mmCIF file of C-alpha atoms and ligand atoms in Angstrom:
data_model
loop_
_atom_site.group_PDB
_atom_site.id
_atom_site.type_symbol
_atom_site.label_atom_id
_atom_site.label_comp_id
_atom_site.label_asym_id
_atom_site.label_seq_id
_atom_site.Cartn_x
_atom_site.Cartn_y
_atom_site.Cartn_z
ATOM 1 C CA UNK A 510 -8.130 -14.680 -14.291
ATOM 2 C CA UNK A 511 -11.899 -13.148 -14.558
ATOM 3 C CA UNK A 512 -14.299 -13.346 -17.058
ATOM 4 C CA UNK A 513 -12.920 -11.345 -19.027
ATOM 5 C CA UNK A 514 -9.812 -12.617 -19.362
ATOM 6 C CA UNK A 515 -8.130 -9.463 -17.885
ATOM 7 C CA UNK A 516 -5.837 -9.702 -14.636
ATOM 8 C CA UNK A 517 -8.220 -8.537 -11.865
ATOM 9 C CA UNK A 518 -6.778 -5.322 -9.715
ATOM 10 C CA UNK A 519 -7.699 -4.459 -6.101
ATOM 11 C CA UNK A 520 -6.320 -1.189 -4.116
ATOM 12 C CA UNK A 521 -7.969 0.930 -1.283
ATOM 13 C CA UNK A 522 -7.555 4.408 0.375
ATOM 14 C CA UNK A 523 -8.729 5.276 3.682
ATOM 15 C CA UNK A 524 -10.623 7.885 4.529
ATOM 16 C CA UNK A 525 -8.875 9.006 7.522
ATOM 17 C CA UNK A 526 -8.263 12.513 6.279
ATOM 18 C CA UNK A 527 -7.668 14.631 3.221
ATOM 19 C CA UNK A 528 -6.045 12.443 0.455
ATOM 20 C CA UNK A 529 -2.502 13.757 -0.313
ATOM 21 C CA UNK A 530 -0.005 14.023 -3.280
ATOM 22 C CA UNK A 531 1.656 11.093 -1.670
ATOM 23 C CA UNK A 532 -1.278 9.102 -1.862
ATOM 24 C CA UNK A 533 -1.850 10.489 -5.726
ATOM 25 C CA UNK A 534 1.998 9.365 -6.756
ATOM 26 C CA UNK A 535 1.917 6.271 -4.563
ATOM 27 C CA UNK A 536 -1.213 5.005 -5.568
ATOM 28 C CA UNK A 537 -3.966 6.463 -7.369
ATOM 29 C CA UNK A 538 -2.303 7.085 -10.534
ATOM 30 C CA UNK A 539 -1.368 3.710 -10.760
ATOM 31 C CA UNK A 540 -5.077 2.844 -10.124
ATOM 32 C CA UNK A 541 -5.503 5.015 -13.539
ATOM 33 C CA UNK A 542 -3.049 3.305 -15.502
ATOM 34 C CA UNK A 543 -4.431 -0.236 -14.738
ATOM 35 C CA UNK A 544 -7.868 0.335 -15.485
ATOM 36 C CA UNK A 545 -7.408 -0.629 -19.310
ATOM 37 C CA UNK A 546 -5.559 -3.352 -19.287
ATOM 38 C CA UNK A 547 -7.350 -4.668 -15.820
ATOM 39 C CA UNK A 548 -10.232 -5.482 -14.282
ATOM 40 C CA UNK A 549 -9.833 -3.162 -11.445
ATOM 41 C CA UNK A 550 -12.302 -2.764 -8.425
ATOM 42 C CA UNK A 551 -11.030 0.068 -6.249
ATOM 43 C CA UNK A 552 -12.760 0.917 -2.836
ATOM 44 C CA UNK A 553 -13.039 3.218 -0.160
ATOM 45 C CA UNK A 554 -11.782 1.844 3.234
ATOM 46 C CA UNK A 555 -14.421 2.745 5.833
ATOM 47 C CA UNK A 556 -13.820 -0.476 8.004
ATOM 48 C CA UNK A 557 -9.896 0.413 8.165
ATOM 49 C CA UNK A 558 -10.142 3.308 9.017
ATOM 50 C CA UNK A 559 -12.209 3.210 11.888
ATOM 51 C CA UNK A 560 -9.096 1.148 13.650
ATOM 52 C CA UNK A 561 -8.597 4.512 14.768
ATOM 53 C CA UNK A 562 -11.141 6.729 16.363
ATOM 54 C CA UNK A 563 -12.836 8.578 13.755
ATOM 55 C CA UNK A 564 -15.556 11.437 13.904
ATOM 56 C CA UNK A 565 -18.779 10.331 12.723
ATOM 57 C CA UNK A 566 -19.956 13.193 10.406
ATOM 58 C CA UNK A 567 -15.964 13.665 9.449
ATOM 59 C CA UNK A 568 -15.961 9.807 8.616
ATOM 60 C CA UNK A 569 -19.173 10.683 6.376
ATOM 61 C CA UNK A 570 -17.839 13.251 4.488
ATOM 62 C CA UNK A 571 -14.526 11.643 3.708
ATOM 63 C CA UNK A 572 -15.759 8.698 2.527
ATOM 64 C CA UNK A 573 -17.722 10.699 0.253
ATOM 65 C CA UNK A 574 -14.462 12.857 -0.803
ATOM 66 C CA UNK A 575 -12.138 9.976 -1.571
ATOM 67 C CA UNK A 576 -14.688 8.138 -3.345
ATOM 68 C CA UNK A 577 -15.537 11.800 -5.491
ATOM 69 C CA UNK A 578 -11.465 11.871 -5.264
ATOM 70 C CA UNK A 579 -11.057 8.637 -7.168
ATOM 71 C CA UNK A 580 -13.098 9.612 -10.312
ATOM 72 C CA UNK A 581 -11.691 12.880 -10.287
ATOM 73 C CA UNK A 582 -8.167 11.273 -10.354
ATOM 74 C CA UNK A 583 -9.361 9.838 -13.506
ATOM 75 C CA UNK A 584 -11.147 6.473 -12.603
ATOM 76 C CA UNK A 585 -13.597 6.216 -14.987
ATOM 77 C CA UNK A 586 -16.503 4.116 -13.423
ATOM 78 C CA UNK A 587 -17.952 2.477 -16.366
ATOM 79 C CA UNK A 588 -13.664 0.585 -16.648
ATOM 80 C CA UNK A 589 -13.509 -0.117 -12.611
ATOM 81 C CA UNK A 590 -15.624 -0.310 -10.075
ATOM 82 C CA UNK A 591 -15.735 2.156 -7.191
ATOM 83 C CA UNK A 592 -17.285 1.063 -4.042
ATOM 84 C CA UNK A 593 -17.064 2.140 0.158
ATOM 85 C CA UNK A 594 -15.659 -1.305 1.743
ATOM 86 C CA UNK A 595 -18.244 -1.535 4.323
ATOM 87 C CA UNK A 596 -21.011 -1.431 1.500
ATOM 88 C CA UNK A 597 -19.730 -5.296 0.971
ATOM 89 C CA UNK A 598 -20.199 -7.314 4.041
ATOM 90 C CA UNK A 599 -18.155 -10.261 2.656
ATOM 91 C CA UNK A 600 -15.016 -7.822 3.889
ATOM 92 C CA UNK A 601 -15.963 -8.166 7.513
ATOM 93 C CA UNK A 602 -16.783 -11.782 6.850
ATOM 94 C CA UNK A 603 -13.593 -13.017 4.864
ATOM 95 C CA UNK A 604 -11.628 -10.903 7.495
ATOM 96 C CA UNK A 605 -12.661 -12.814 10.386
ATOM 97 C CA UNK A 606 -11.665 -15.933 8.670
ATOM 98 C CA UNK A 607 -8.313 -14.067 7.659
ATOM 99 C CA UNK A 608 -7.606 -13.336 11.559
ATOM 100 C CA UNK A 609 -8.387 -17.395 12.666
ATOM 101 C CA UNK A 610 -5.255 -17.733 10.061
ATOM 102 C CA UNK A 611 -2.929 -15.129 11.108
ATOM 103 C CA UNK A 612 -0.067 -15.779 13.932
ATOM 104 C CA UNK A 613 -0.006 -12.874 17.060
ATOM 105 C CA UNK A 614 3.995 -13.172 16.293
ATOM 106 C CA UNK A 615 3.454 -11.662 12.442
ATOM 107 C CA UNK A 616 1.037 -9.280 13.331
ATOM 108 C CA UNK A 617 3.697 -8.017 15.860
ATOM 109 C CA UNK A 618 5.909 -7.546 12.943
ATOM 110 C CA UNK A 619 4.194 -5.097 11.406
ATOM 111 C CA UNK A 620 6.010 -1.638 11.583
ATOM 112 C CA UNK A 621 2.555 0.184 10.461
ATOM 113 C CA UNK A 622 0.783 -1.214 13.961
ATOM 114 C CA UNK A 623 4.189 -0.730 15.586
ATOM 115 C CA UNK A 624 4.401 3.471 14.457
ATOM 116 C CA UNK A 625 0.705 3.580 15.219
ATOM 117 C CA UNK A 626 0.609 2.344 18.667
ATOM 118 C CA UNK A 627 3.809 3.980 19.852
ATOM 119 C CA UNK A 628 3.207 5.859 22.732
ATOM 120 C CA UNK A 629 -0.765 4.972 23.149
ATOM 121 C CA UNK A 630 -1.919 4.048 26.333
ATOM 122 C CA UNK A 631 -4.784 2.514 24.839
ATOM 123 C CA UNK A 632 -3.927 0.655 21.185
ATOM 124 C CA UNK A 633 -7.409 -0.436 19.972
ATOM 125 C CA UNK A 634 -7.517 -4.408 18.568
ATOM 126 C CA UNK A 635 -8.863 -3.332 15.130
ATOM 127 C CA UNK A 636 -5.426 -1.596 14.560
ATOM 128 C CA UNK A 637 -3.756 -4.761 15.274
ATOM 129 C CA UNK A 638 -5.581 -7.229 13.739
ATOM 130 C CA UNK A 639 -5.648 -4.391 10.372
ATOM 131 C CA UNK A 640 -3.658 -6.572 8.059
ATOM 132 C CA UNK A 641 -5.776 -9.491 8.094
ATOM 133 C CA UNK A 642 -8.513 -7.481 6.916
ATOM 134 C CA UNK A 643 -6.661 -6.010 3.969
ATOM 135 C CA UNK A 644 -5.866 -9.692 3.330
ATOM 136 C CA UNK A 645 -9.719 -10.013 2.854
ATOM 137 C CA UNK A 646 -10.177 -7.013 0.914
ATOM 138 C CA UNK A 647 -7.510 -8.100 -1.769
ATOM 139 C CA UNK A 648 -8.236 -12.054 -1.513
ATOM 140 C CA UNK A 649 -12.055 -11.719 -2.349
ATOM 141 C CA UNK A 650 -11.309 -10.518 -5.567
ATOM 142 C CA UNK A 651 -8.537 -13.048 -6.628
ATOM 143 C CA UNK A 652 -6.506 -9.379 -7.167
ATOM 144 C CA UNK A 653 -3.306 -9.966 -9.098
ATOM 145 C CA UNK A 654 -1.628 -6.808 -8.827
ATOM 146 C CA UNK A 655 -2.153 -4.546 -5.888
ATOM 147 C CA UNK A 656 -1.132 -1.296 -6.901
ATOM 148 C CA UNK A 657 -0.217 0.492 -3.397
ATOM 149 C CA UNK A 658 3.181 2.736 -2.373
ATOM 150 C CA UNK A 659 6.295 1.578 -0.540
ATOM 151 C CA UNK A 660 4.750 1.692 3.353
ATOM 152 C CA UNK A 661 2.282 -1.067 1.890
ATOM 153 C CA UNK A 662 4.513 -3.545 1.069
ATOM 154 C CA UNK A 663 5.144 -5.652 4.340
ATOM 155 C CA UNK A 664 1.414 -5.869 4.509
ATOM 156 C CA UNK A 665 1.222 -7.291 1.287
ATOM 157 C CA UNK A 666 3.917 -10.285 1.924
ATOM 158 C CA UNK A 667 1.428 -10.999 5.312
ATOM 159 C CA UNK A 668 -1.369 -11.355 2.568
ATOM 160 C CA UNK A 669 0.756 -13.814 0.688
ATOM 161 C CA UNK A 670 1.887 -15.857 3.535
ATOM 162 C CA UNK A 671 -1.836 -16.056 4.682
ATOM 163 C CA UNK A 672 -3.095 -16.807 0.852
ATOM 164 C CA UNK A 673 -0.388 -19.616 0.831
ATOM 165 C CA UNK A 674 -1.022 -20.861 4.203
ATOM 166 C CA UNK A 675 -4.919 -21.482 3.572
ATOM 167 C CA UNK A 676 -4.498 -23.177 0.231
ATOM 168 C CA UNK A 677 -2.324 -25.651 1.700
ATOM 169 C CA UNK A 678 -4.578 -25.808 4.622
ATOM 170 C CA UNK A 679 -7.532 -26.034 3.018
ATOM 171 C CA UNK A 680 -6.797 -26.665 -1.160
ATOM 172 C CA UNK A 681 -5.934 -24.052 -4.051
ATOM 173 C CA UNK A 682 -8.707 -21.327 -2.815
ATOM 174 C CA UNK A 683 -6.736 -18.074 -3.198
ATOM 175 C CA UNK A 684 -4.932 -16.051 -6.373
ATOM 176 C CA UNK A 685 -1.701 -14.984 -4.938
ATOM 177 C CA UNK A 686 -1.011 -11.308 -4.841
ATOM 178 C CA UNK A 687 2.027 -9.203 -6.128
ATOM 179 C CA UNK A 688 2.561 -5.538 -5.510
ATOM 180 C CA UNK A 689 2.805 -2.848 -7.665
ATOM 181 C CA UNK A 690 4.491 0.157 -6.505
ATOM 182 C CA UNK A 691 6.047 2.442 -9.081
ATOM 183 C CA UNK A 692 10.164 2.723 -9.318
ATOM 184 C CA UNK A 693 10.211 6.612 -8.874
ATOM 185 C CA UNK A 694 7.465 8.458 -6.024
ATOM 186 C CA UNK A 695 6.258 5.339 -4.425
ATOM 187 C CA UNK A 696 7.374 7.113 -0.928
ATOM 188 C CA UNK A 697 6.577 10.733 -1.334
ATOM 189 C CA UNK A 698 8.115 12.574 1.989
ATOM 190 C CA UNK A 699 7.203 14.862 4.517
ATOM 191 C CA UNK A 700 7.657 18.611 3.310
ATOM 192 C CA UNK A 701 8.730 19.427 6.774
ATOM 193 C CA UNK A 702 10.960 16.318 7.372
ATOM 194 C CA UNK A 703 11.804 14.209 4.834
ATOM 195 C CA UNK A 704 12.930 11.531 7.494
ATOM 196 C CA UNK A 705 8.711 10.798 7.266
ATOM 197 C CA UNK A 706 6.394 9.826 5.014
ATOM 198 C CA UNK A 707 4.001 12.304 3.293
ATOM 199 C CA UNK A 708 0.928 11.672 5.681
ATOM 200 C CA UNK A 709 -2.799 13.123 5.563
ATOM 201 C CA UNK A 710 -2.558 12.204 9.361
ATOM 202 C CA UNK A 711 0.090 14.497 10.242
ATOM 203 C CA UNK A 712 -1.230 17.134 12.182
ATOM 204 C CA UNK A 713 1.058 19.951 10.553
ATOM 205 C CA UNK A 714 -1.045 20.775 7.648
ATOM 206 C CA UNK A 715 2.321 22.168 6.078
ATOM 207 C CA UNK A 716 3.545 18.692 5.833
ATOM 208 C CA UNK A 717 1.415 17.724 3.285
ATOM 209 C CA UNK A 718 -0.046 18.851 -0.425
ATOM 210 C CA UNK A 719 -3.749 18.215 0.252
ATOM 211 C CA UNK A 720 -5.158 17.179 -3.441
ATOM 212 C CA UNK A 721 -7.746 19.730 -2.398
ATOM 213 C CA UNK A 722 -5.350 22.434 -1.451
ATOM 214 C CA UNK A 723 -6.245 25.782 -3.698
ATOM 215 C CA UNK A 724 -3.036 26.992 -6.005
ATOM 216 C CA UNK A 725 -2.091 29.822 -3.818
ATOM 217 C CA UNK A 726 -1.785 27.023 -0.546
ATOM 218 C CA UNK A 727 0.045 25.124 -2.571
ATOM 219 C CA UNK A 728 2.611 27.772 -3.430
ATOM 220 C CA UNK A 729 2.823 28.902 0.373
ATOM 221 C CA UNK A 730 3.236 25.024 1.003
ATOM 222 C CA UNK A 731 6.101 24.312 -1.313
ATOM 223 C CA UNK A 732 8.073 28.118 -0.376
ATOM 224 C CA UNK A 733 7.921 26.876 3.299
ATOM 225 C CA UNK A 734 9.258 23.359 2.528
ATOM 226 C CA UNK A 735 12.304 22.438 4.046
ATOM 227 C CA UNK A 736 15.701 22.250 2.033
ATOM 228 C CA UNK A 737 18.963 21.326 2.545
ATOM 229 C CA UNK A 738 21.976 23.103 2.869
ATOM 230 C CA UNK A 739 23.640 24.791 -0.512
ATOM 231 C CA UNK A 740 21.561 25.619 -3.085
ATOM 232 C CA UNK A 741 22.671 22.884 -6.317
ATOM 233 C CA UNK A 742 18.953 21.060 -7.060
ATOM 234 C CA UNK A 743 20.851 17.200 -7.587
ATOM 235 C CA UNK A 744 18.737 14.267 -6.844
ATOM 236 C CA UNK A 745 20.975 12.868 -3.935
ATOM 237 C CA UNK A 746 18.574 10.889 -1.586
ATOM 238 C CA UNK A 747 20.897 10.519 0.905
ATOM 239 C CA UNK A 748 22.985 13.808 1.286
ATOM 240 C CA UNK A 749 20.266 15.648 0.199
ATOM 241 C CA UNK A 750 17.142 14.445 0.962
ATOM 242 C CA UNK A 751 14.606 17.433 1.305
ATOM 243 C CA UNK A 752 15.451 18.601 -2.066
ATOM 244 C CA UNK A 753 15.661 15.107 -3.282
ATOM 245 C CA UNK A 754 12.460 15.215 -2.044
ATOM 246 C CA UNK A 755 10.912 17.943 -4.195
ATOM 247 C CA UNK A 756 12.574 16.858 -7.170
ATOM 248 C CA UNK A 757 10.865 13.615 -7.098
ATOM 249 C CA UNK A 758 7.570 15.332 -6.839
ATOM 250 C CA UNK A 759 8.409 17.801 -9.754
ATOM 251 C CA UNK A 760 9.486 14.752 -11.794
ATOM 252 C CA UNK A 761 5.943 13.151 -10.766
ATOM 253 C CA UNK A 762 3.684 16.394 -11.872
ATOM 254 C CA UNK A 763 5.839 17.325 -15.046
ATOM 255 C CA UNK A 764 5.521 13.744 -16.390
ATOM 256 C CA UNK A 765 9.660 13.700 -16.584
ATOM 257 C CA UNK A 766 12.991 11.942 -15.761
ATOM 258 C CA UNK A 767 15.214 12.919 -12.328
ATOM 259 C CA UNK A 768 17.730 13.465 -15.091
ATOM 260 C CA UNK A 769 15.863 16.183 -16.616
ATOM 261 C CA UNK A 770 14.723 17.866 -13.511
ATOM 262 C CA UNK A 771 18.627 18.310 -12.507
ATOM 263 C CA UNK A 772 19.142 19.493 -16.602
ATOM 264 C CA UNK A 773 16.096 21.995 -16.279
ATOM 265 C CA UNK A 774 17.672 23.767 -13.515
ATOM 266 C CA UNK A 775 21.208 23.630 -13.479
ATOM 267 C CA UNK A 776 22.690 26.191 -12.478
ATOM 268 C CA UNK A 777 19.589 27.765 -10.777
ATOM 269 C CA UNK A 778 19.123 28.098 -7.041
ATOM 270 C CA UNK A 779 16.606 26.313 -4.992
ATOM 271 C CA UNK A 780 13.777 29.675 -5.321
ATOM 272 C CA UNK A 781 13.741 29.324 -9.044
ATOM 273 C CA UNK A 782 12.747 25.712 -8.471
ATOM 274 C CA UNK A 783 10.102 25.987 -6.089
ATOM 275 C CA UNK A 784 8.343 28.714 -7.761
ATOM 276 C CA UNK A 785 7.897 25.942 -10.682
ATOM 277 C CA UNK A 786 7.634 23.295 -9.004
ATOM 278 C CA UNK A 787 4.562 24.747 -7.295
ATOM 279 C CA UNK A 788 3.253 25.555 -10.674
ATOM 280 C CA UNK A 789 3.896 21.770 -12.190
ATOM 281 C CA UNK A 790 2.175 21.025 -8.930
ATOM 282 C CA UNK A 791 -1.149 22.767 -9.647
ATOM 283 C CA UNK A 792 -1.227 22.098 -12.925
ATOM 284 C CA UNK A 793 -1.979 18.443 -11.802
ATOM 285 C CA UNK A 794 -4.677 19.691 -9.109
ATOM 286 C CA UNK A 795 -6.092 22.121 -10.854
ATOM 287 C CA UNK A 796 -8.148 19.522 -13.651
ATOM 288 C CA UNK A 797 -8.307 17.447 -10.586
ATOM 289 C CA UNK A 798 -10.475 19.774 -7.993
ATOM 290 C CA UNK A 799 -12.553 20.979 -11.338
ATOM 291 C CA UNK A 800 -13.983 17.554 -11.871
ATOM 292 C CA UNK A 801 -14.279 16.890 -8.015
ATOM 293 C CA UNK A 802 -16.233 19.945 -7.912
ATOM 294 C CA UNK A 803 -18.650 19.131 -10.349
ATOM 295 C CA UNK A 804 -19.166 15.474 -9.113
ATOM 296 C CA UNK A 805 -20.059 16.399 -5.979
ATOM 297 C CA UNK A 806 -22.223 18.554 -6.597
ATOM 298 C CA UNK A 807 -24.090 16.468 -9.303
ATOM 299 C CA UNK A 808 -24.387 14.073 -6.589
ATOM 300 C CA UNK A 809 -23.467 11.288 -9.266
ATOM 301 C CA UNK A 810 -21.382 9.595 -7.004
ATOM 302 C CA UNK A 811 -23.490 7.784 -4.842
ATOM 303 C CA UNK A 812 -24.941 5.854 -8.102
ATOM 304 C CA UNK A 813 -21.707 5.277 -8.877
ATOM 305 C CA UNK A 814 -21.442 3.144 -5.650
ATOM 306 C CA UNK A 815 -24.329 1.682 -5.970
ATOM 307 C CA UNK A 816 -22.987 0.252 -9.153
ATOM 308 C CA UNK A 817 -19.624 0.117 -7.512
ATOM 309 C CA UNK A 818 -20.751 -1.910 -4.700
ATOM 310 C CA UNK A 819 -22.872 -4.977 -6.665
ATOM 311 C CA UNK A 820 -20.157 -5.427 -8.692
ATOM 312 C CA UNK A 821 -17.687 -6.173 -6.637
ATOM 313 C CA UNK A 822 -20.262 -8.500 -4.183
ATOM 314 C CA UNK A 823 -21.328 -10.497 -6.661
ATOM 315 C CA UNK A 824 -17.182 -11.382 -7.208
ATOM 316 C CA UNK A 825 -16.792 -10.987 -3.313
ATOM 317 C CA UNK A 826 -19.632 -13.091 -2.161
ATOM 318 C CA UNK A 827 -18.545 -16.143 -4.555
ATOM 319 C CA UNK A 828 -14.820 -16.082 -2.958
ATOM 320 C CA UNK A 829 -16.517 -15.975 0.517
ATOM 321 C CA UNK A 830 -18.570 -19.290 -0.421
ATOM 322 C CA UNK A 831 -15.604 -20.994 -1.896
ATOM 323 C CA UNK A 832 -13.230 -20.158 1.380
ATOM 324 C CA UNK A 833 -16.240 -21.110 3.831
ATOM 325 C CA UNK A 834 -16.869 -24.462 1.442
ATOM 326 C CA UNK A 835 -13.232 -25.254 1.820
ATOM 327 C CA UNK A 836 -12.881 -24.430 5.408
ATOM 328 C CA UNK A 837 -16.267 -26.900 6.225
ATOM 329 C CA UNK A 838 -18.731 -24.635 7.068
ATOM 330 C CA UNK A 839 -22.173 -25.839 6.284
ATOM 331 C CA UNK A 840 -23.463 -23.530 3.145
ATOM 332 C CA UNK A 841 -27.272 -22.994 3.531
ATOM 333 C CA UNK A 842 -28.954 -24.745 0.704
HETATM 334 P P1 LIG B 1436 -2.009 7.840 6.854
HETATM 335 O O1 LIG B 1436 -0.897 8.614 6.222
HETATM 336 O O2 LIG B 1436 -3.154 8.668 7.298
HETATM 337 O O3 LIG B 1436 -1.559 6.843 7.847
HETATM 338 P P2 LIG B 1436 -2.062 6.630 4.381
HETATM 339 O O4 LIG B 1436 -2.223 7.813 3.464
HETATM 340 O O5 LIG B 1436 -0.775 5.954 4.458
HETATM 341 O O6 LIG B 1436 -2.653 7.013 5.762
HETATM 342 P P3 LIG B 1436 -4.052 5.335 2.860
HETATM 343 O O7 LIG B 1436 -4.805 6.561 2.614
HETATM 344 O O8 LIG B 1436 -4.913 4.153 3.049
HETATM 345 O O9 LIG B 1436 -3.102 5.465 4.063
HETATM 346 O O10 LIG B 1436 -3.032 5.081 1.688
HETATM 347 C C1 LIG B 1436 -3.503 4.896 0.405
HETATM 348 C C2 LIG B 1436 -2.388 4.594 -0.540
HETATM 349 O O11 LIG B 1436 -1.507 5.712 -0.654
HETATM 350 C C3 LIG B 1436 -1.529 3.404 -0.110
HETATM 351 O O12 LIG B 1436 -1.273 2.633 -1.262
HETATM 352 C C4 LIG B 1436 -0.250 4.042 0.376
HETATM 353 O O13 LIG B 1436 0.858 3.212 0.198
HETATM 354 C C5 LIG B 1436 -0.168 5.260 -0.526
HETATM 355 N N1 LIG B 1436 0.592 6.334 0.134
HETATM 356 C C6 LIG B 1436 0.271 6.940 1.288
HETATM 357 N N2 LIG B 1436 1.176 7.892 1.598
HETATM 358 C C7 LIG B 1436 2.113 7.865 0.607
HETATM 359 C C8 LIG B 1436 3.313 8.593 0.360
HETATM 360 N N3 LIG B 1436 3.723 9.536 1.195
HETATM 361 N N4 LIG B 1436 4.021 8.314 -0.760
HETATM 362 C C9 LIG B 1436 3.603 7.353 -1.625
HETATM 363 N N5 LIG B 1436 2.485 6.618 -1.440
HETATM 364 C C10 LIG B 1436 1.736 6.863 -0.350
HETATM 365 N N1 LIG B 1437 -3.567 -0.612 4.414
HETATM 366 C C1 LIG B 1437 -3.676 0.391 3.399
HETATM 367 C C2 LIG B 1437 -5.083 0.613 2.950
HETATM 368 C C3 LIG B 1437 -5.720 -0.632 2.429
HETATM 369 C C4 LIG B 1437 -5.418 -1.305 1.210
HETATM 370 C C5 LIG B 1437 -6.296 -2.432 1.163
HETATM 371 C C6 LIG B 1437 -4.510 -1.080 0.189
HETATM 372 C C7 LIG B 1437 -6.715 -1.350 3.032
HETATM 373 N N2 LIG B 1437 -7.063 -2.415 2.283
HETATM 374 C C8 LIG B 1437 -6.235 -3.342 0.110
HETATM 375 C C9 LIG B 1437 -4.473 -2.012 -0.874
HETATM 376 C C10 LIG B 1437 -5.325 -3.116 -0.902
HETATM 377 C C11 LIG B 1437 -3.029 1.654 3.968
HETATM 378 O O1 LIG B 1437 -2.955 1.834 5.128
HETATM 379 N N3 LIG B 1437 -2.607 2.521 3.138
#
């Protein structure tokens, strides 16, 4: 437990692209909701996502958008820290220690390095070895509850196995992590296959609802998404899965049940829905990019990191001391 006798939160988002309304159902919101009752401490994922190859000025300037992204979403910085991952060198640290700890075999296992390396000639070892530092990142900051959507979840039971594995290796160091992914949206599909995850990586910008998309892209998004056959809007996941689909996002952005998404439009075909779910859709966004727009251009955010940042390394840097202390490396005096 911290200080303050709250349960302490830890989630990150790359900045491998623009953010998505996956990543905004799956995650972010959640980061919102926890910041009362939590301690929270939510950071930007430079050192992740450069397990990939990643444009130097592009890198730059999304790190800057998801961290503007976060307090837009309605992280107030004063609650939870905000802070750009490689602004805390105890990551890299506490991740090298996390990779001496992890077995080849599990890291195998993992379906995200699996999808990511299929069909590469040339699979960098940061991608691999990607798990064990997200083990770090969570670990440092005995986090509780990691709020993150369904494609995190495997990595989380690695950072359990490895959190259990060096306290009985080395004595009770580590809080054990649990996941938090919310019961309806925490896998937010593909508008042009809902087979696949909503992704900011997908090349086909029409696969996606950029969080920064303007109102009319967002209608020309959702009329182009794919549907199913017959026109009946049921939530039926398996049968019907592109609607299924939209319906969960509608649900989402009108703060309502499935049950009352089918009730709303009973009856009506699949055109009357889209046109409002593309409105329930921007109604979300549009307070959203307002705020953005004004934080970046106050260029508040980077003392917001700087806040960000030596709060969450004077937490990190004590975890890294205890792990090193228990592992037997001689402290400096
Ligand atoms: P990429 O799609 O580029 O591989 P990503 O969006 O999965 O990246 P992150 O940006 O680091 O990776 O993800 C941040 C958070 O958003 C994670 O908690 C992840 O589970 C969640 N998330 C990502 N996509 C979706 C989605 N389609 N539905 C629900 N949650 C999602
Ligand atoms: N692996 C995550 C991003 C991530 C993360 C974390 C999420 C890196 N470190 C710590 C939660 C907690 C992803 O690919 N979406």
């Amino acid at each position: 437990m911290s200080e303050s006798g709250k349960k302490r939160v830890l989630s990150g988002i790359q900045p491998s692209g623009l953010l998505t309304l996956g990543n905004y159902i799956g995650a972010m919101r959640n980061f919102v909701a926890l910041q009362d009752e939590c301690e929270c401490y939510f950071t930007v994922v430079d050192l992740h996502a450069v397990t990939v190859p990643q444009d130097p000025a592009a890198l730059r300037e999304n790190t800057e958008t998801v961290a503007a992204l976060f307090v837009a979403a309605g992280i107030d910085p004063k609650k939870a820290a905000i802070f750009v991952q490689s602004h805390v060198s105890a990551h890299a640290e506490l991740g090298w220690l996390m990779t001496t700890l992890a077995y080849m075999g599990e890291l195998e296992r993992m379906t995200q390095f699996k999808d990511k390396a299929a069909g590469k000639e040339a699979v960098g070892a940061g991608l691999f070895v990607y798990p064990t530092l997200m083990a770090a990142d969570i670990l440092l900051y005995d986090a509780h509850l990691v709020p993150v959507g369904d494609d995190q979840k495997q990595h989380l039971e690695l950072t359990r196995d490895l959190a259990i594995r060096f306290n009985r290796r080395y004595g009770e160091t580590f809080v054990v992590p649990e996941p938090y992914i919310p019961e309806v949206g925490a896998r937010i599909m593909s508008l042009d296959d809902a087979s696949k995850k909503m992704s900011k990586s997908n090349p086909n910008p029409n696969s996606y609802i950029a969080l920064l998309d303007p109102p009319d892209t967002v209608r020309k998004k959702i009329a182009r998404a794919k549907t199913d056959s017959g026109r009946e809007v049921v939530f039926d996941p398996q049968h019907k899965p592109e609607i299924s689909n939209l319906m969960t996002i509608y649900a989402q952005c009108a703060g309502v049940t499935l049950d009352e998404v089918a009730r709303r439009f009973e009856g009506k075909g699949y055109g009357d829905f889209k046109k409002e779910l593309a409105e329930a859709v921007i109604s979300v966004l549009e307070p959203l990019q307002n705020t953005y727009n004004q934080i970046r251009s106050s260029g508040e955010i980077f003392d917001i990191l700087r806040d960000g940042a030596q709060r969450a390394s004077s937490v990190a840097e004590a975890t890294l001391r205890r792990a090193k202390e228990a592992m037997g490396f001689l402290l400096p005096k």
